[in-house]
Coordinates of C-alpha atoms in Angstrom, one line a residue:
M1 CA -93.8 -17.7 -3.8
Q2 CA -92.4 -15.7 -6.7
R3 CA -90.3 -13.6 -4.3
L4 CA -88.8 -16.8 -2.8
L5 CA -87.9 -18.1 -6.3
D6 CA -86.3 -14.8 -7.2
Q7 CA -84.2 -14.8 -4.1
L8 CA -83.2 -18.4 -4.8
R9 CA -82.2 -17.5 -8.4
L10 CA -80.2 -14.5 -7.1
G11 CA -78.4 -16.6 -4.6
L12 CA -77.6 -19.3 -7.2
S13 CA -76.4 -16.7 -9.7
R14 CA -73.8 -15.2 -7.4
S15 CA -70.4 -16.6 -7.8
K16 CA -67.1 -16.4 -6.0
T17 CA -66.1 -13.6 -8.3
S18 CA -68.2 -11.2 -6.2
D19 CA -65.9 -12.0 -3.2
P20 CA -63.6 -9.1 -2.4
A21 CA -60.6 -11.4 -2.6
W22 CA -61.3 -11.8 -6.3
Q23 CA -62.0 -8.1 -7.2
G24 CA -60.0 -6.8 -10.1
N25 CA -57.8 -9.9 -10.5
E26 CA -60.2 -12.6 -11.4
A27 CA -58.3 -14.1 -14.3
A28 CA -54.9 -13.9 -12.5
I29 CA -56.3 -15.4 -9.3
A30 CA -58.0 -18.2 -11.3
V31 CA -54.8 -19.0 -13.1
A32 CA -52.8 -18.9 -9.9
A33 CA -55.3 -21.1 -8.2
L34 CA -55.0 -23.8 -10.9
L35 CA -51.2 -23.6 -10.9
L36 CA -51.2 -24.1 -7.1
E37 CA -53.7 -27.0 -7.4
V38 CA -51.4 -28.7 -9.8
A39 CA -48.4 -28.0 -7.7
E40 CA -50.0 -29.5 -4.6
M41 CA -51.7 -32.4 -6.3
D42 CA -48.9 -34.9 -5.5
G43 CA -49.2 -34.2 -1.8
R44 CA -46.4 -31.7 -1.6
Q45 CA -45.5 -28.4 -3.1
D46 CA -41.9 -28.3 -4.1
E47 CA -40.3 -24.9 -4.0
T48 CA -39.4 -25.2 -7.7
E49 CA -43.1 -25.6 -8.5
R50 CA -44.1 -22.5 -6.5
A51 CA -41.2 -20.5 -8.0
R52 CA -42.3 -21.5 -11.5
A53 CA -45.9 -20.6 -10.6
R54 CA -44.7 -17.2 -9.4
E55 CA -42.7 -16.7 -12.6
I56 CA -45.7 -17.4 -14.7
I57 CA -48.0 -15.1 -12.8
E58 CA -45.4 -12.3 -12.7
H59 CA -44.7 -12.6 -16.4
H60 CA -48.4 -12.5 -17.5
F61 CA -50.2 -10.6 -14.7
G62 CA -47.8 -8.7 -12.4
D63 CA -47.2 -9.2 -8.7
G64 CA -46.8 -12.9 -8.5
E65 CA -46.5 -13.4 -4.7
Q66 CA -49.6 -11.3 -3.9
V67 CA -51.7 -13.0 -6.6
L68 CA -50.5 -16.4 -5.3
Q69 CA -51.6 -15.4 -1.8
Q70 CA -55.0 -14.3 -3.0
A71 CA -55.3 -17.5 -5.0
Q72 CA -54.5 -19.5 -1.8
I73 CA -57.4 -17.8 -0.1
A74 CA -59.8 -18.3 -3.0
R75 CA -58.8 -22.0 -3.2
A76 CA -59.6 -22.4 0.5
E77 CA -63.0 -20.8 0.0
A78 CA -63.9 -22.9 -3.1
T79 CA -65.4 -26.3 -2.9
D80 CA -64.1 -27.3 -6.4
L81 CA -62.3 -26.0 -9.4
H82 CA -65.4 -24.7 -11.2
P83 CA -65.2 -21.0 -10.1
F84 CA -61.7 -20.9 -11.6
T85 CA -62.2 -22.9 -14.8
S86 CA -65.5 -21.2 -15.6
R87 CA -63.9 -17.7 -15.1
L88 CA -61.1 -18.6 -17.5
C89 CA -63.4 -20.1 -20.1
K90 CA -65.2 -16.7 -20.0
D91 CA -62.2 -14.5 -20.0
F92 CA -59.7 -16.5 -22.1
S93 CA -59.8 -17.3 -25.8
Q94 CA -59.2 -20.8 -27.0
S95 CA -55.6 -19.9 -27.8
E96 CA -55.1 -18.5 -24.3
R97 CA -56.5 -21.6 -22.7
H98 CA -54.0 -23.6 -24.7
D99 CA -51.3 -21.4 -23.2
L100 CA -52.7 -22.0 -19.8
I101 CA -52.5 -25.8 -20.2
R102 CA -48.8 -25.3 -21.2
W103 CA -48.2 -23.3 -18.0
L104 CA -49.9 -26.0 -16.0
W105 CA -47.7 -28.7 -17.6
D106 CA -44.7 -26.5 -16.7
I107 CA -45.7 -26.9 -13.1
V108 CA -46.1 -30.6 -13.4
H109 CA -42.6 -30.9 -14.9
A110 CA -41.0 -28.3 -12.6
D111 CA -40.0 -30.9 -10.0
G112 CA -38.8 -33.4 -12.6
H113 CA -41.5 -35.9 -11.9
A114 CA -45.0 -36.2 -13.3
D115 CA -47.1 -37.9 -10.6
D116 CA -50.2 -40.0 -11.5
Y117 CA -52.4 -37.6 -9.6
E118 CA -51.0 -34.7 -11.5
L119 CA -51.6 -36.4 -14.8
A120 CA -55.2 -37.2 -13.8
L121 CA -55.8 -33.6 -12.8
M122 CA -54.3 -32.3 -16.1
R123 CA -56.7 -34.5 -18.1
R124 CA -59.6 -33.1 -16.0
L125 CA -58.5 -29.5 -16.3
A126 CA -58.1 -29.8 -20.1
G127 CA -61.7 -31.0 -20.3
L128 CA -63.0 -28.3 -18.0
L129 CA -61.1 -25.7 -20.1
Y130 CA -62.3 -27.2 -23.4
V131 CA -58.8 -27.9 -24.6
P132 CA -58.6 -30.9 -26.8
D133 CA -56.5 -33.9 -25.8
A134 CA -54.2 -33.4 -28.8
A135 CA -53.5 -29.8 -27.8
S136 CA -52.9 -30.8 -24.2
G137 CA -50.6 -33.6 -25.3
L138 CA -48.6 -31.1 -27.5
A139 CA -48.3 -28.7 -24.6
R140 CA -47.1 -31.6 -22.4
R141 CA -44.4 -32.5 -24.9
Q142 CA -43.3 -28.9 -25.3
S143 CA -43.1 -28.4 -21.6
R144 CA -41.2 -31.7 -21.0
A145 CA -38.7 -30.7 -23.8
A146 CA -38.2 -27.3 -22.3
T147 CA -37.5 -28.7 -18.8
E148 CA -35.2 -31.6 -19.8
P149 CA -31.5 -31.1 -19.2
K150 CA -29.6 -30.2 -22.3
D151 CA -26.5 -32.4 -23.1

């Protein structure tokens, strides 16, 4: 009986991060997966959203297209967002998670339209990443101001 319980505990403690697709790039892939999730939340992925996601990944982690492809695979294997948000809560400081929320808002605003589904997902992600509503709201305003056309 104890052996069965030990095997069950071992199986439950394994996460997607042991998957070869994640090896060495856990944080980058988790960020990219969330960026892609936001980009596709409104039912379509605009090229400007994907381009912005690629820019963010390249600026902070390196090879943007490769990481986005790995994130696409990881998203297909995941049943929810928990593997990504839990990885980022472990690896990122509070300040870095605030930056991440700003990047996610940049994706929302990349196509010039904030869809209700995207807004709901952003509220959920802020909660999962332990980013207060006020900080998420500030990131939203900063992102919107940066993407508005200048007169």
